[in-house]
Coordinates of C-alpha atoms and ligand atoms in Angstrom, one line a residue:
X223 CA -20.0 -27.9 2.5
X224 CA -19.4 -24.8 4.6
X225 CA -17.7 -21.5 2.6
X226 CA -14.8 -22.2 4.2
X227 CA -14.3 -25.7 3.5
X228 CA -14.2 -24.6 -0.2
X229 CA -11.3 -22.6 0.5
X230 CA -9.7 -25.2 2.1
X231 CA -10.0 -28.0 -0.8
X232 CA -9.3 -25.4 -3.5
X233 CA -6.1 -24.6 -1.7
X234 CA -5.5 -28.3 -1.6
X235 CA -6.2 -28.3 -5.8
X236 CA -3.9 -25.3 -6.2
X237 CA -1.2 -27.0 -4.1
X238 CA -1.7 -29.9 -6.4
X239 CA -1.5 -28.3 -9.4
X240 CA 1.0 -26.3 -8.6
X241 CA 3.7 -28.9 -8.1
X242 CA 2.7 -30.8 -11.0
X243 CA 3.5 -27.8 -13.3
X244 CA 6.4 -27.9 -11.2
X245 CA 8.2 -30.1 -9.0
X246 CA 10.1 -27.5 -6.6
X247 CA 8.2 -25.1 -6.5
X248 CA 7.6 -25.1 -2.9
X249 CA 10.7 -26.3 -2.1
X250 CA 12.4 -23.6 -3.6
X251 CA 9.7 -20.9 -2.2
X252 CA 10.9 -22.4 0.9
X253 CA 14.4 -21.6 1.0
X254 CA 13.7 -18.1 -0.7
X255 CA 12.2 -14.7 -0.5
X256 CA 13.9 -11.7 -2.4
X257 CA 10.9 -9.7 -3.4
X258 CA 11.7 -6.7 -5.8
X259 CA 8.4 -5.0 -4.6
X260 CA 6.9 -3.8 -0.9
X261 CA 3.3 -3.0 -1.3
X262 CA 1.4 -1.0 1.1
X263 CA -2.3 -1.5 -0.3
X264 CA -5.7 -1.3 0.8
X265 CA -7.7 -4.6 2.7
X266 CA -10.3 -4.5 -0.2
X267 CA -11.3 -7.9 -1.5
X268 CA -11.4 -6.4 -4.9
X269 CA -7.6 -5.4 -4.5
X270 CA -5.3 -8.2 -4.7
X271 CA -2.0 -7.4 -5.1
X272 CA -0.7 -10.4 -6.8
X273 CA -3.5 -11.1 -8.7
X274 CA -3.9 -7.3 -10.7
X275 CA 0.1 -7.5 -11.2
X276 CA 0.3 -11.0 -12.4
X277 CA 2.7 -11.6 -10.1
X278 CA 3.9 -14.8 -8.1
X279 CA 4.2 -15.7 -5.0
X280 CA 7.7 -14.6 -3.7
X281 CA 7.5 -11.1 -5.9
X282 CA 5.9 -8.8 -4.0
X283 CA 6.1 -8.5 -0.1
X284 CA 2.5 -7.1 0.8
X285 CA 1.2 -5.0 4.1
X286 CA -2.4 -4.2 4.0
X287 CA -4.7 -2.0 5.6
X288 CA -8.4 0.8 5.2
X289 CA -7.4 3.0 2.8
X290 CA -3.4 2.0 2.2
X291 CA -2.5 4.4 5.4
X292 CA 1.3 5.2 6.5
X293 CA 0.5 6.3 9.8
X294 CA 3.8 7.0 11.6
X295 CA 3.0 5.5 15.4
X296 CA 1.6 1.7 13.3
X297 CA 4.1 -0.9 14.6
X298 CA 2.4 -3.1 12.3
X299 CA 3.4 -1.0 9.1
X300 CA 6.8 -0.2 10.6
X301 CA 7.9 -3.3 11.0
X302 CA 6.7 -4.2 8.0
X303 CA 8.5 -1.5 6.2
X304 CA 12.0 -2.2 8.2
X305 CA 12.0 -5.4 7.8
X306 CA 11.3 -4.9 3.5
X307 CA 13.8 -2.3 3.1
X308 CA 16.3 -3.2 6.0
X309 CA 16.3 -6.7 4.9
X310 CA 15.0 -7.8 2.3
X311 CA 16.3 -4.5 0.7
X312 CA 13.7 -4.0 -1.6
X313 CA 14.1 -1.5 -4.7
X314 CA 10.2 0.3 -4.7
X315 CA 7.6 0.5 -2.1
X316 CA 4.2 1.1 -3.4
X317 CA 1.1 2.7 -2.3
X318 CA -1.5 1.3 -4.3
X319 CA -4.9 3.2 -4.0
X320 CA -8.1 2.4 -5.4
X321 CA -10.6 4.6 -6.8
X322 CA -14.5 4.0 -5.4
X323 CA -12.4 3.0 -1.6
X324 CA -14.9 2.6 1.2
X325 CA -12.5 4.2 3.6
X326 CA -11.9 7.6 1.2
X327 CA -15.4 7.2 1.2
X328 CA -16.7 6.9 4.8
X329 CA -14.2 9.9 6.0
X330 CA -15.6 12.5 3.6
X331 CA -19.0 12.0 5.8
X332 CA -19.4 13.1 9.4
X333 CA -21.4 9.7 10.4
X334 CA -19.6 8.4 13.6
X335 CA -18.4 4.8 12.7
X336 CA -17.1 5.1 16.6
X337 CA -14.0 4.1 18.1
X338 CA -11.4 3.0 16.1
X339 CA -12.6 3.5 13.1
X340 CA -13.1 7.3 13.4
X341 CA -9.6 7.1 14.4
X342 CA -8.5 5.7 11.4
X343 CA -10.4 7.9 9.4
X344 CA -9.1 11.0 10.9
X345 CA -6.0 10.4 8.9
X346 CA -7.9 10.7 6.1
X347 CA -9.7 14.2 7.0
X348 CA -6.5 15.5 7.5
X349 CA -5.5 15.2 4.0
X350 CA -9.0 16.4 2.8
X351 CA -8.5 19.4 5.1
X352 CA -5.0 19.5 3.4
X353 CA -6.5 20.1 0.1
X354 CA -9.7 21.4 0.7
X355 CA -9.7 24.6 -1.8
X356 CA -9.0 21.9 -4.4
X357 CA -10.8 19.5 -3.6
X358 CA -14.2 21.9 -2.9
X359 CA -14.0 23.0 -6.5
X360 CA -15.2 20.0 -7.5
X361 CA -18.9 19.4 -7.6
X362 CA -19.3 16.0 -8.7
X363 CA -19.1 13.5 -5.6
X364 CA -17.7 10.5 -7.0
X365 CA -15.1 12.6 -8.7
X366 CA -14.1 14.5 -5.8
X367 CA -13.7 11.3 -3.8
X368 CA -11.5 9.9 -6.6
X369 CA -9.7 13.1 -6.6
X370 CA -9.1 12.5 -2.3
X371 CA -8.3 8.6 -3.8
X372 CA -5.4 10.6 -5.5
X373 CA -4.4 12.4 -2.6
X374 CA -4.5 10.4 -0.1
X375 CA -1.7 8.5 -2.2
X376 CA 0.6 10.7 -2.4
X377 CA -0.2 11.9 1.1
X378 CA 0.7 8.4 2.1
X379 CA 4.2 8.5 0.0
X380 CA 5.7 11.8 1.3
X381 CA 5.0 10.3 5.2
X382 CA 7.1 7.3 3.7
X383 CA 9.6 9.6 3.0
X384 CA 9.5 11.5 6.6
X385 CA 10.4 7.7 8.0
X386 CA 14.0 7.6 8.7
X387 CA 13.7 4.3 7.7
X388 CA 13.3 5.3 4.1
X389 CA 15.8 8.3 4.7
X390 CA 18.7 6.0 5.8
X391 CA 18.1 3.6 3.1
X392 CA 18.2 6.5 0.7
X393 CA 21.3 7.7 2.0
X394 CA 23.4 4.4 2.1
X395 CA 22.2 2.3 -0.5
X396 CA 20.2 4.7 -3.0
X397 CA 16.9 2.9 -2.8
X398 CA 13.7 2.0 -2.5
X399 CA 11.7 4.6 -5.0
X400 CA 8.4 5.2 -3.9
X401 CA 5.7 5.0 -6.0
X402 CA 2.0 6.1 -5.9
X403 CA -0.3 4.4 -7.8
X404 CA -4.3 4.0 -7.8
X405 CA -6.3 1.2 -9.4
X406 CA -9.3 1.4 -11.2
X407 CA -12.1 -1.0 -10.3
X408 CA -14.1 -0.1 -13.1
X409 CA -11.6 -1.0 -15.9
X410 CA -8.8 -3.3 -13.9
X411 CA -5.9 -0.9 -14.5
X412 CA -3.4 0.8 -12.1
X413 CA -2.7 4.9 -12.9
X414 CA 0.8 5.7 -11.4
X415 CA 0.1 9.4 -9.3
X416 CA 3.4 10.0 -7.8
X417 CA 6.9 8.9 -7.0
X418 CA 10.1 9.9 -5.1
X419 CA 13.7 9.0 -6.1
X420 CA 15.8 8.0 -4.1
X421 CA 17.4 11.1 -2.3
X422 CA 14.3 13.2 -3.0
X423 CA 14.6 16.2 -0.8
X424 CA 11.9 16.5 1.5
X425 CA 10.4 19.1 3.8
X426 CA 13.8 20.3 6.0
X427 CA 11.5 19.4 9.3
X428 CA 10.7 16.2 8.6
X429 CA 15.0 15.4 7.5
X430 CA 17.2 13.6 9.7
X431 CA 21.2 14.6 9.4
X432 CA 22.7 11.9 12.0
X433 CA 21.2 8.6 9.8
Ligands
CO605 CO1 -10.2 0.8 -0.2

């Protein structure tokens, strides 16, 4: 059997299964989606959303990319956080980090992954640069690239709150919080870093006044 034909017959088991624990399941999945979270994670295999939250399908709405990035000129993540907060009105957002991540990883070296993944990654160097006194006191490797883990988190929080996305939400309906949070391969367990309120006051610059 090919690898992928496995995932096709266990999907057939869990559909099975699923149904007999309960009969509408799907139907009522169907009809339905009013997820409480929006999750803005990282792609890594080891990082399921879902699965570290014990959470169902229908609970969380989930966007995905290297190193949970809120890059303000990605459509993809726009759209994906317009349509969560706009619409499906969601009451957090959360960036979930994870200590150990490839991408933190791969932009504190200066090897040339080439076009577009040095792009990517020059989002990252800009928060190292951001915090490089602090993070240059620190000697050990791994912990300085947990430390940029960290960082990069709340990094990615505050340019939440620069969207005026966020910022109209916040003014009209008092929601979503924003959360930061980084997981811990090693032990399975999510530290929370960071978090706005609604109607956090932000940098003036980044504030819009006609929402
Ligand atoms: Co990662």
């Amino acid at each position: 059997m090919k690898t992928y034909e496995k995932l096709l017959l266990e999907n057939k088991a869990w559909a099975k299964e699923k149904v007999e624990q309960d009969h509408e399941y799907f139907d009522r999945l169907a009809h339905l989606q009013t997820p409480e979270f929006l999750w803005i994670g990282c792609s890594d295999s080891r990082v399921p959303a879902n699965e570290i939250t014990n959470t169902q399908p229908g609970e969380i709405f989930v966007h995905r990319n290297v190193a949970n990035l809120v890059v303000h000129t990605d459509v993809n993540l726009l759209s994906v956080l317009d349509y969560a907060v706009s619409h499906l009105k969601v009451k957090h957002v959360i960036v979930c980090g994870h200590y150990g991540c490839g991408g933190i990883k791969a932009a504190m070296t200066n090897h040339d992954f080439k076009q577009v993944l040095n792009m990517w990654l020059r989002n990252i160097k800009d928060v190292y640069r951001l915090h490089r006194d602090e993070l240059e006191m620190i000697m050990d490797e791994e912990a300085k690239c947990d430390r940029l883990v960290e960082l990069n988190v709340i990094e990615q929080v505050m340019h939440l709150a620069k969207t005026s996305i966020i910022q109209r939400a916040w003014k009209n309906e008092q929601r979503p919080h924003l959360h930061g949070w980084v997981y811990g391969l090693k032990d399975g367990l999510i530290k929370p870093v960071f978090e706005m309120e609604a109607g956090t006051h932000i940098d003036s610059l980044y504030e819009y006044d006609d929402l």
